[in-house]
Short mmCIF file of C-alpha atoms and ligand atoms in Angstrom, two decimals:
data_model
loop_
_atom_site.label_atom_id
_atom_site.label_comp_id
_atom_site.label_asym_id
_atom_site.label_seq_id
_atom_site.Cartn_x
_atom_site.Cartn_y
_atom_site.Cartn_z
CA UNK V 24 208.88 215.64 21.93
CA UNK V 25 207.14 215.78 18.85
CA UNK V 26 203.65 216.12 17.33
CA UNK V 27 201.97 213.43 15.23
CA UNK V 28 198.35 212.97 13.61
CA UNK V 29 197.39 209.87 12.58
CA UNK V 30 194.28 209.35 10.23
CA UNK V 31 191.88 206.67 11.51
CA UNK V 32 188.85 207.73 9.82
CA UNK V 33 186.54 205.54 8.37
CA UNK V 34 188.13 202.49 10.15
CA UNK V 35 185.31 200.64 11.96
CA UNK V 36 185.89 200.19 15.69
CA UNK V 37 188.51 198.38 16.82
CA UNK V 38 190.80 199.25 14.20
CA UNK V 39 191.17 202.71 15.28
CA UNK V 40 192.24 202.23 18.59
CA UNK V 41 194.32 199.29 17.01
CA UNK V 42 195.73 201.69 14.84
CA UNK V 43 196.71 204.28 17.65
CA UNK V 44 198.14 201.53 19.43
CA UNK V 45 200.20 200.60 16.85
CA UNK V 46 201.95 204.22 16.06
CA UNK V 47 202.16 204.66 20.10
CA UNK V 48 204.95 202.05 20.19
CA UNK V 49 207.18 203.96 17.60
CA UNK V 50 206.45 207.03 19.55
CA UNK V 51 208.64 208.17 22.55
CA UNK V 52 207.74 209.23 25.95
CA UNK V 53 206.69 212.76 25.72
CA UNK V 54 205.46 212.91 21.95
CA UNK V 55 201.84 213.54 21.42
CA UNK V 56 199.68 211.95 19.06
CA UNK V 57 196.15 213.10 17.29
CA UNK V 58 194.05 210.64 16.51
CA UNK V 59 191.54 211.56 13.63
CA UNK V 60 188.17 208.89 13.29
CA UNK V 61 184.90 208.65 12.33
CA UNK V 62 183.56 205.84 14.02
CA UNK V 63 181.99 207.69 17.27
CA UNK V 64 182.99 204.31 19.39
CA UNK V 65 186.55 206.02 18.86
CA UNK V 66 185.53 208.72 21.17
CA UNK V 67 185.22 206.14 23.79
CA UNK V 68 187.91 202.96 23.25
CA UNK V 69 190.73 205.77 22.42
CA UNK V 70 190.84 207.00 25.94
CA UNK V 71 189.86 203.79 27.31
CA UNK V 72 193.04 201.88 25.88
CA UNK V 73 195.15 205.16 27.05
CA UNK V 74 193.75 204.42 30.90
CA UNK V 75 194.81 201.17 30.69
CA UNK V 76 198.30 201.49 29.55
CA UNK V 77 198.55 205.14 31.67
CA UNK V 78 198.93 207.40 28.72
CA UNK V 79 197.60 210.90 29.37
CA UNK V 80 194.46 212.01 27.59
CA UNK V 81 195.09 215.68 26.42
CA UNK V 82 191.59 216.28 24.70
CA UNK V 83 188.48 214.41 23.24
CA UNK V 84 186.10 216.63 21.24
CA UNK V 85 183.73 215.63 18.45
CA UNK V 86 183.87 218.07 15.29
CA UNK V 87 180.51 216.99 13.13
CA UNK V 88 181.35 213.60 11.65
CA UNK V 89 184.86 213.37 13.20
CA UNK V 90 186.09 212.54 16.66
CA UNK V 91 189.58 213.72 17.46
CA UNK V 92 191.28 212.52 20.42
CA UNK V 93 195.10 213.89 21.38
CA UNK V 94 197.20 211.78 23.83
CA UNK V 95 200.52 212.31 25.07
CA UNK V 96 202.73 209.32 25.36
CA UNK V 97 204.11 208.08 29.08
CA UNK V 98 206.79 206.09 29.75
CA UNK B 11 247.62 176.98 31.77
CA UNK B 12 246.50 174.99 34.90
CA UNK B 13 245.80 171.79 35.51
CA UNK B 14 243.47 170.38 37.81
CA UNK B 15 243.52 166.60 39.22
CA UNK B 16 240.90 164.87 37.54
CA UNK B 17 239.37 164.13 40.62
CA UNK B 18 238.50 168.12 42.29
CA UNK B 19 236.46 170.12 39.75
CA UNK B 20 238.02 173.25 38.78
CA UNK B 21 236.91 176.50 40.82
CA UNK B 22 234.03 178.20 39.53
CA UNK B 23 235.47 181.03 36.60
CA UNK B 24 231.83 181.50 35.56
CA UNK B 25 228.74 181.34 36.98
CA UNK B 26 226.92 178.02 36.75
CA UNK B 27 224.65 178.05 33.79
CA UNK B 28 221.22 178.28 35.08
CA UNK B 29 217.63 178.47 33.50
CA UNK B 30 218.29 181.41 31.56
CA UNK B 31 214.71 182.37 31.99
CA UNK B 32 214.78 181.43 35.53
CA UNK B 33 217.75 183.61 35.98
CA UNK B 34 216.17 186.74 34.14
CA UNK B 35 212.71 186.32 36.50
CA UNK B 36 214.94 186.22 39.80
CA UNK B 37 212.71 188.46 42.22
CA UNK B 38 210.61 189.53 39.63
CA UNK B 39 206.63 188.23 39.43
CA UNK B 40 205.72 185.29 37.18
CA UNK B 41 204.09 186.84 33.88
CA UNK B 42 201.11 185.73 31.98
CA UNK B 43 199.44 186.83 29.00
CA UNK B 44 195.53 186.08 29.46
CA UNK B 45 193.02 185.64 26.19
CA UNK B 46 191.03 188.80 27.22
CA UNK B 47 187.19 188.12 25.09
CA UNK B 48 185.37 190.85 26.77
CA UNK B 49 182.94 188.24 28.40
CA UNK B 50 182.93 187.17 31.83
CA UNK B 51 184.84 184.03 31.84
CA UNK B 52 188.22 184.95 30.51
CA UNK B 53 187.79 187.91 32.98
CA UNK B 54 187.49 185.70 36.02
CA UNK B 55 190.54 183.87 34.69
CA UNK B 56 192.49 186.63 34.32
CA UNK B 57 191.42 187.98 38.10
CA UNK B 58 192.26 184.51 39.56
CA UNK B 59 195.76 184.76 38.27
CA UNK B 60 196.47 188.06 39.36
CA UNK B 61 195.49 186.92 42.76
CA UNK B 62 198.01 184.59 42.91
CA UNK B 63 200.45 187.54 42.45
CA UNK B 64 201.28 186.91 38.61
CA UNK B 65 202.11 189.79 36.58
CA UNK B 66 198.69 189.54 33.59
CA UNK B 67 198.26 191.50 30.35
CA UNK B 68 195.55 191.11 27.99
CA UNK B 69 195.88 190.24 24.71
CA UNK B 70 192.75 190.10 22.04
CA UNK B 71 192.25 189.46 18.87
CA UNK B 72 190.41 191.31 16.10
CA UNK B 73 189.62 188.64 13.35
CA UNK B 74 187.01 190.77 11.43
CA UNK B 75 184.14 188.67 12.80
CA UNK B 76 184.09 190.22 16.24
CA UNK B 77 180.48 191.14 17.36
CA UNK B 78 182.48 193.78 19.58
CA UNK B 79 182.45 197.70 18.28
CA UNK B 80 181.58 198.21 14.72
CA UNK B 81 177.94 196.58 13.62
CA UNK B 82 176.46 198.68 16.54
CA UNK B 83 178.01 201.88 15.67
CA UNK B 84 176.61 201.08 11.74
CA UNK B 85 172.92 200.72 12.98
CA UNK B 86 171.57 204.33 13.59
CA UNK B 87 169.25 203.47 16.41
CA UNK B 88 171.96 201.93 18.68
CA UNK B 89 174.32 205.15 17.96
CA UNK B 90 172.61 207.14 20.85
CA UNK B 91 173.85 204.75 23.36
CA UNK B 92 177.62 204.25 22.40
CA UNK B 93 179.01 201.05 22.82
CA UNK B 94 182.04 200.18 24.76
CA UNK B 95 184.87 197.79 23.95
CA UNK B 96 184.47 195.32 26.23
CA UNK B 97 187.90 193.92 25.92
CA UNK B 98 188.99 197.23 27.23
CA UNK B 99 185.98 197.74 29.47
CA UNK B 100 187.27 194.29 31.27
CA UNK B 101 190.90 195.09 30.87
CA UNK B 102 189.96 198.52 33.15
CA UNK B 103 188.12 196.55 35.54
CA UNK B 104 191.00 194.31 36.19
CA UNK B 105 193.61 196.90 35.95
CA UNK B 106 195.83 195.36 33.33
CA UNK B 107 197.35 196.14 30.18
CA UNK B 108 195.19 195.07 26.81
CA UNK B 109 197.43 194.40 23.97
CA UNK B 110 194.52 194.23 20.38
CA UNK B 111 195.76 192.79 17.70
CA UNK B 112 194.61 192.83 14.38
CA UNK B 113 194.83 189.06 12.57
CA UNK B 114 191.91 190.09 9.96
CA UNK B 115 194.53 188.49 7.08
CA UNK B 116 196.01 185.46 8.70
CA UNK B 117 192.60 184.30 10.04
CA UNK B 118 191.28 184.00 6.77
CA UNK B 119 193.23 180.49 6.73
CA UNK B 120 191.73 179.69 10.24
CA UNK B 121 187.93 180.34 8.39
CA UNK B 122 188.22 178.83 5.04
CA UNK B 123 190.30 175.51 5.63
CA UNK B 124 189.54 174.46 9.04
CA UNK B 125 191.58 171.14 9.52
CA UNK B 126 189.27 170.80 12.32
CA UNK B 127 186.16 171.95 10.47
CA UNK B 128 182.60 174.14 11.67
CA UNK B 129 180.63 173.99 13.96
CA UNK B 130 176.69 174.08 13.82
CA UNK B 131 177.46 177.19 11.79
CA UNK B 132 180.59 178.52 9.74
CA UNK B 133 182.22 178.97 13.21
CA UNK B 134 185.62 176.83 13.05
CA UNK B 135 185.81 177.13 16.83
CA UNK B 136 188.42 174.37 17.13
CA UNK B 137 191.19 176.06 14.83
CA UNK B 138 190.40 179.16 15.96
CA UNK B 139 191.19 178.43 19.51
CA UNK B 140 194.52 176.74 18.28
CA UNK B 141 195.17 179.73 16.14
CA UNK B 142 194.63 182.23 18.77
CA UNK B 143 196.63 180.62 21.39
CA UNK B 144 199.55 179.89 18.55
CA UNK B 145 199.52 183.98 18.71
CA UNK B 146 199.22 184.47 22.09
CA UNK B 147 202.08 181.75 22.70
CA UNK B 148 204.54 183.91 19.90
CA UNK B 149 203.40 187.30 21.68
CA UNK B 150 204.86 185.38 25.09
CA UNK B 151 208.18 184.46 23.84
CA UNK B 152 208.06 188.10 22.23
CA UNK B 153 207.78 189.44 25.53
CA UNK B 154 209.44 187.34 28.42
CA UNK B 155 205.92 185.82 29.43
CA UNK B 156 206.02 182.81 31.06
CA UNK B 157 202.42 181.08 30.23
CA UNK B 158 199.31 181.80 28.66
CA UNK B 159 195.76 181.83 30.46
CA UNK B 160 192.75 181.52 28.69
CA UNK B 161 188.78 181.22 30.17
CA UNK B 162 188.25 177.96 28.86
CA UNK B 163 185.75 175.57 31.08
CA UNK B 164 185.48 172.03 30.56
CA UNK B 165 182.08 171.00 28.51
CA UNK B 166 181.33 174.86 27.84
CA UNK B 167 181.06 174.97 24.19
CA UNK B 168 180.68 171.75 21.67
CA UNK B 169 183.54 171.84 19.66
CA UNK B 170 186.76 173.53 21.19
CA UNK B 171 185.89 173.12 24.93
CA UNK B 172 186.22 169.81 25.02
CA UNK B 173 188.16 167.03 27.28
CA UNK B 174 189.66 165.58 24.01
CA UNK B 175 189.74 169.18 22.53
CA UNK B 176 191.46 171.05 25.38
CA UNK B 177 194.70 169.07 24.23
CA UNK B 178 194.45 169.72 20.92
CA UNK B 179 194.66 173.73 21.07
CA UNK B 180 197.47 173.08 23.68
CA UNK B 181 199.48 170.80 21.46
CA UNK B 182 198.84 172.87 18.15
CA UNK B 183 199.19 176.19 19.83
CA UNK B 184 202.28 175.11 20.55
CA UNK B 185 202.12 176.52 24.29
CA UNK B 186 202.15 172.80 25.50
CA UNK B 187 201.95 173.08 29.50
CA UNK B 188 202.30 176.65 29.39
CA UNK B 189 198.51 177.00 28.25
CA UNK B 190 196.92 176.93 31.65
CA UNK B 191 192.85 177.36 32.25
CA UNK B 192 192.53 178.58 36.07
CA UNK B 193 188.80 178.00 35.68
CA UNK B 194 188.95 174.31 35.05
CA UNK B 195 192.73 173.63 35.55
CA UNK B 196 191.75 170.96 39.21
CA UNK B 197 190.16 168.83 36.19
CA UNK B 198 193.18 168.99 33.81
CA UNK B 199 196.74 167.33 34.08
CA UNK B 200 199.18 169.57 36.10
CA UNK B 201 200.80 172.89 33.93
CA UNK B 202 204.09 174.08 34.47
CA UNK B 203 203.02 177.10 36.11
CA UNK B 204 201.55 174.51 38.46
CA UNK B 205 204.43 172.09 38.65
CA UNK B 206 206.90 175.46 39.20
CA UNK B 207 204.92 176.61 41.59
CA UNK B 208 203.92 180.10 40.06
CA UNK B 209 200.45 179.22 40.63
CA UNK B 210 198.73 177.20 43.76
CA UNK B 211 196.96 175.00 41.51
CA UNK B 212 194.61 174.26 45.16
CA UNK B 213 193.45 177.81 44.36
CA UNK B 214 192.52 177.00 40.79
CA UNK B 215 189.21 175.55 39.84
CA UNK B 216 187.20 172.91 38.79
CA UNK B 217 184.36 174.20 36.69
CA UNK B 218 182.74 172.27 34.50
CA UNK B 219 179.87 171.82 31.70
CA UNK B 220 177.27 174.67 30.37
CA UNK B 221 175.65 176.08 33.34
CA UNK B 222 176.93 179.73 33.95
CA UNK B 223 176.21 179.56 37.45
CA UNK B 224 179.77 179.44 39.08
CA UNK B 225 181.11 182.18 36.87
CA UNK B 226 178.22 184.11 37.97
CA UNK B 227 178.48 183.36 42.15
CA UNK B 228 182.41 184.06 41.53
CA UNK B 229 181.58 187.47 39.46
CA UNK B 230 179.69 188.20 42.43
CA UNK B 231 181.97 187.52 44.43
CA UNK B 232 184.37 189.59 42.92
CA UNK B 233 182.16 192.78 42.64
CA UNK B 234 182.19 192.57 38.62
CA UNK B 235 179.09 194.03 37.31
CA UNK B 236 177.98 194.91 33.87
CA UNK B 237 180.20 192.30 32.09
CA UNK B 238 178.78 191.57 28.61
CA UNK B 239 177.45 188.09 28.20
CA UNK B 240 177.49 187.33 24.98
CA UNK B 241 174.37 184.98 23.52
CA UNK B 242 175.95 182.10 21.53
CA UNK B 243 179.72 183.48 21.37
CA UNK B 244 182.16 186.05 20.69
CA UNK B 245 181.68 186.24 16.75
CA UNK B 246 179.04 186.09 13.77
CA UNK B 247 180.37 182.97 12.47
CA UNK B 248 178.27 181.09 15.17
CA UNK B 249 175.31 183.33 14.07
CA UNK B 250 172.97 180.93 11.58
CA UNK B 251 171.97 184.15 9.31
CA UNK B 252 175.20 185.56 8.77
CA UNK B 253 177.16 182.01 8.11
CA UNK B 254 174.48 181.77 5.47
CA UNK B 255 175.17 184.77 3.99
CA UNK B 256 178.49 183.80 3.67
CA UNK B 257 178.06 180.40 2.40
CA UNK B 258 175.59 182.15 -0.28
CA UNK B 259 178.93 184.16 -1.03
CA UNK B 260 181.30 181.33 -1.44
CA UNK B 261 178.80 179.44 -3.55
CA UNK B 262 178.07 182.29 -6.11
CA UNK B 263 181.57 183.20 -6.55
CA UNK B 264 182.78 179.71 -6.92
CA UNK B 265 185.35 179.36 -4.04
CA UNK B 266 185.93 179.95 -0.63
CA UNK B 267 187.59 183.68 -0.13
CA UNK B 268 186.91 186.89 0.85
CA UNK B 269 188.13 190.42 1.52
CA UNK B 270 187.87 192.56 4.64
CA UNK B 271 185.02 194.51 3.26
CA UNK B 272 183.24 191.64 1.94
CA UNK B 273 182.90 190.05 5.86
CA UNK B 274 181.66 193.64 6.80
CA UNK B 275 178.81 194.13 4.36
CA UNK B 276 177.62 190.81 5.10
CA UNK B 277 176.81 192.40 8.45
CA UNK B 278 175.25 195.47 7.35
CA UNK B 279 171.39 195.84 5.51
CA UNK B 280 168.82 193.37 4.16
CA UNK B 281 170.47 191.10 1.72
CA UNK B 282 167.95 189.32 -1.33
CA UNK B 283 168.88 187.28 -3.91
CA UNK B 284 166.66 186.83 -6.33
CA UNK B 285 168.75 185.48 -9.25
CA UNK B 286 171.92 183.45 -8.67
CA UNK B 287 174.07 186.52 -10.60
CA UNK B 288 173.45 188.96 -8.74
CA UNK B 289 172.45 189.92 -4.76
CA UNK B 290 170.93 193.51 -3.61
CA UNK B 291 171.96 194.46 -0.40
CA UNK B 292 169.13 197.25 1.18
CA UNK B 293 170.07 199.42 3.87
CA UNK B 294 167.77 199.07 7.31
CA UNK B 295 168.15 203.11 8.62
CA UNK B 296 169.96 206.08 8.50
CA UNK B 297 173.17 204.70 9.82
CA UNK B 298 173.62 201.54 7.37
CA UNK B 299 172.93 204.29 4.82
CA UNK B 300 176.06 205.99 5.49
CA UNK B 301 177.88 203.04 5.66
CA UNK B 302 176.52 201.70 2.38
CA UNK B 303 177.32 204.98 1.36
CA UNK B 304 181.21 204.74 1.36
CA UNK B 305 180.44 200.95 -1.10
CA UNK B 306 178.55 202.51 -3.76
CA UNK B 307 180.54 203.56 -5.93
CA UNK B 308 182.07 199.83 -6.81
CA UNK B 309 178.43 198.72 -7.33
CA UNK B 310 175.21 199.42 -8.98
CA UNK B 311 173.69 201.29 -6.78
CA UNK B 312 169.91 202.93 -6.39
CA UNK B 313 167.78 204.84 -4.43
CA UNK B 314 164.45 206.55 -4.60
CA UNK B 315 164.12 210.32 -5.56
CA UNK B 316 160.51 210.56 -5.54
CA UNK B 317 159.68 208.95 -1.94
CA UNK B 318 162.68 208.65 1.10
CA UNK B 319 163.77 205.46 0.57
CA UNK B 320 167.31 203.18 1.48
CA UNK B 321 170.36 203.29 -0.60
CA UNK B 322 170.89 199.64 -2.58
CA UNK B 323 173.77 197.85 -3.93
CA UNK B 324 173.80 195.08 -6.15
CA UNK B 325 176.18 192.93 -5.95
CA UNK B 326 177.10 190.80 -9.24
CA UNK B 327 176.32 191.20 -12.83
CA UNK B 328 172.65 192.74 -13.88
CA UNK B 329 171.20 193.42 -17.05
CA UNK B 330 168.43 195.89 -17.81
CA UNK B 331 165.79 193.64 -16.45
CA UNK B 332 167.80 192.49 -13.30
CA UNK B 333 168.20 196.20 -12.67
CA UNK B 334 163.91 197.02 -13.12
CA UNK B 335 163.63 194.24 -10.85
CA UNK B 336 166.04 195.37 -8.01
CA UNK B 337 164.49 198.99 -8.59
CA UNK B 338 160.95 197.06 -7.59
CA UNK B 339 162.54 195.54 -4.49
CA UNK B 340 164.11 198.51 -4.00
CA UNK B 341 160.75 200.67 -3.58
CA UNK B 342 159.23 198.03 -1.59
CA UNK B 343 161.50 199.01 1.50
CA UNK B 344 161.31 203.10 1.03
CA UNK B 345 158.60 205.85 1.94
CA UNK B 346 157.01 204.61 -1.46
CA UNK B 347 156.53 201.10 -0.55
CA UNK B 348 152.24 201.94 -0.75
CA UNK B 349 152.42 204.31 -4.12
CA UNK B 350 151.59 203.43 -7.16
CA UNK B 351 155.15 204.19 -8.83
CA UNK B 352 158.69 205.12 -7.37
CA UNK B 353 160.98 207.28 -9.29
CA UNK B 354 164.69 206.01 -8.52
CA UNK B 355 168.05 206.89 -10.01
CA UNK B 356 170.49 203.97 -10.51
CA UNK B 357 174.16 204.91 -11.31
CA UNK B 358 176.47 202.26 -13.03
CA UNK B 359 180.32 201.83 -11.61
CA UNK B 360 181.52 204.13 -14.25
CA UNK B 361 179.17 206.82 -12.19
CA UNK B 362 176.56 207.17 -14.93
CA UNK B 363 173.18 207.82 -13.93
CA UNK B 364 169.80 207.32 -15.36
CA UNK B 365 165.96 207.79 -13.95
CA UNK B 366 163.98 204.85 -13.59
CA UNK B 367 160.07 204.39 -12.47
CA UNK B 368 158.68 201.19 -11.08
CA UNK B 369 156.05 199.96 -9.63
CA UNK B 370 156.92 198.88 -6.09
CA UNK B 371 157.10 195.02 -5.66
CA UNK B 372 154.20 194.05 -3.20
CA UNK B 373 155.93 192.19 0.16
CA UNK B 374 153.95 188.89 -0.65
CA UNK B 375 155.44 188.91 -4.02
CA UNK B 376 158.53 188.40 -2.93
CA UNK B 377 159.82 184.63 -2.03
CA UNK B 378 160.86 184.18 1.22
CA UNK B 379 164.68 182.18 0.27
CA UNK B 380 165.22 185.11 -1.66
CA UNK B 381 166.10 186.58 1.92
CA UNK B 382 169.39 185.23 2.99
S1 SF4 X 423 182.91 181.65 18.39
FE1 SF4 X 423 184.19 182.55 16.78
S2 SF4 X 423 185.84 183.64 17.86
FE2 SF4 X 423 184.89 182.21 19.33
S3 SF4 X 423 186.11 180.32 19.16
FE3 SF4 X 423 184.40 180.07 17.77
S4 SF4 X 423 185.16 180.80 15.78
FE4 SF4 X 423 186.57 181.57 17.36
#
């Protein structure tokens, strides 16, 4: 169970949840993952593409520019 | 070692050799990876199949041309209302996975030799379709999928959605009879999800031509509300202004490529050109400011320090009188569009900076195909 961040900012929406997709399918069940972006439709997709393949949300929050979203990865 | 008579065959040692994809399915649902657009038809394809008790997952394609996401969250005005993905907004709805995949590098192929070529625009519908459902068809035999759905409908669109056409992407997909289109599938030859029985193809149907008025009685009929319906299609090469802008692109520079970040400005500000060597792209608000913002420093760039004003680039070469005259334009869209002079700073790609003060070009003064 292990910690990662992965820098998505100034990617232009889809590519950060494209991103996050990507580095969720090295990850193992269990591991979380922060997801660092600045384009605010991040805020929204991120979560979104975690519903829909049942990874757990952990936190959204929007820090000035930046939107960080944590997720922990499910089996 | 034994020997058997010729005439009984030996007992079996092994198990027959079956199908080994038949054999690996035994029990298990029928899987199929639909083309998930984020408008309504591909969803209604996708819901038919699941009905039929196939396993579906999404897969969609970022090219880099998308209308989805990113030229809405550019604009400042549409920022208050965020906008959704409506791949994943559809995937939700339907309760499947969405697999997106970014192509932005092998499409370029797809967009600048077209085998089939354009459409009314730079849209080169026809490859594209084959090129997505080549993808779609690898990311199957990737995965253990057995076919590929797509929302196709007979006589929808010119070019790809065609009865002569509709082969075509099937044959140089590659998927063959594993490309099946529930919403028009009664009108096409049998699919081997049909011939297998996966599918009832009796419960597949038979729409056909432009009108949108079956999708709409079946989204009803579904419950699906709020599902995008995009004007024209799913990305700005079918949009007139922007395939110009590219063309203008392809022309100046001499041949047909481009970069990620060139297809993205292309969407963002006003773009003149008002001598063939060089182009000044003019933010529209606060939010294609900031996204100008993170260009400028491989351009000339300007803006106005005496009046509020939009951040320029200018694309191409520009010599001291191309530069007075993009400060002019420049002017013309800020604060100090009325004054008599605008004070502006233009910084060269080196990041030198100098003052400059021009009179504003008046708007009739400037020639209307200078706008591309
Ligand atoms: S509209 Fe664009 S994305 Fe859709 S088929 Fe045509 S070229 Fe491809």
């Amino acid at each position: 169970m292990t910690h990662f961040v992965l820098d998505a900012r100034q990617l232009l929406c889809p590519l950060p949840v494209i991103r996050a997709q990507n580095r969720v399918a090295e990850l193992s069940p269990g591991d979380t993952l922060e997801v660092q972006a600045t384009d605010p439709g991040a805020l929204h997709d991120i979560p979104a593409w975690c519903r829909v393949h049942g990874h757990e949300v952990l936190e959204t929050r929007q820090e000035g520019h930046e939107v960080i979203v944590r997720l922990r990865v499910v089996a | 070692m034994t020997v058997f008579p010729m005439s009984s065959p030996p007992p079996l040692a092994v198990p027959p050799i079956v199908n080994p994809h038949q054999a690996a399915t035994v029990g298990a649902p029928r899987k199929a990876v639909a083309l998930i657009s984020g408008g309504l038809d591909s969803m209604l394809a996708a819901r038919l199949i699941l009905d039929q008790g196939i396993h579906v997952e999404g897969i969609n394609f970022y090219t880099g041309f998308c209308v989805e996401g990113h030229t809405h969250a550019i604009r400042h005005h549409e920022r208050a209302k965020p906008k959704r993905n409506n791949a994943l907004w559809t995937a939700e709805q339907l309760g499947i996975k969405l697999h997106i995949i970014d192509v932005i590098e092998e499409y370029k192929d797809v967009v600048i030799n077209p085998k089939h070529g354009y459409g009314a625009n730079l849209n080169p519908c026809l490859d594209c379709k084959g090129f997505m459902v080549r993808k779609a068809r690898e990311w199957m035999e990737q995965h253990g999928f057995d076919f590929i759905i797509t929302g196709e409908v007979l006589g929808q669109r010119p070019m790809s959605q065609r009865r002569d056409t509709m082969p075509v992407v099937a044959r140089e997909s590659g998927a063959f009879d594993r490309l099946l289109r529930p919403l028009c599938a009664r009108l096409l030859p049998e699919t081997l999800p049909e011939r297998e029985g996966w599918v009832d193809r009796h419960k597949l149907l038979e729409f056909n031509g432009r009108s949108r008025k079956p999708q709409m009685a079946l989204a009803e009929k579904y419950g699906f509300q709020e599902y995008a319906q995009p004007a024209g299609g799913c990305c700005f090469l079918t949009n007139q202004q922007y395939s110009h802008k590219l063309a203008d692109m392809w022309a100046t520079r001499g041949s047909k490529q481009y970069e990620f970040d060139d297809i993205m400005l292309l969407k963002v500000g006003r773009h003149l050109r008002p001598r063939p060597h060089f182009k000044l792209i003019v933010a529209r608000d606060d939010g294609e400011n900031n996204f100008l913002d993170g260009y400028r420093k491989r351009f000339i760039h300007l803006h106005a320090t005496s009046h509020e004003g939009p951040l320029a680039l200018i694309d191409g070469t520009a010599n001291d009188e191309d530069i007075e005259l993009a400060a002019r334009l420049t002017a013309r869209f800020g604060k100090g569009r009325e004054a008599e002079t605008v004070i502006l700073t233009v910084t060269d790609t080196a990041g030198n900076s100098r003052e400059l003060k021009v009179a504003p070009m008046p708007a009739n003064n400037i020639p209307p195909e200078w706008y591309l």
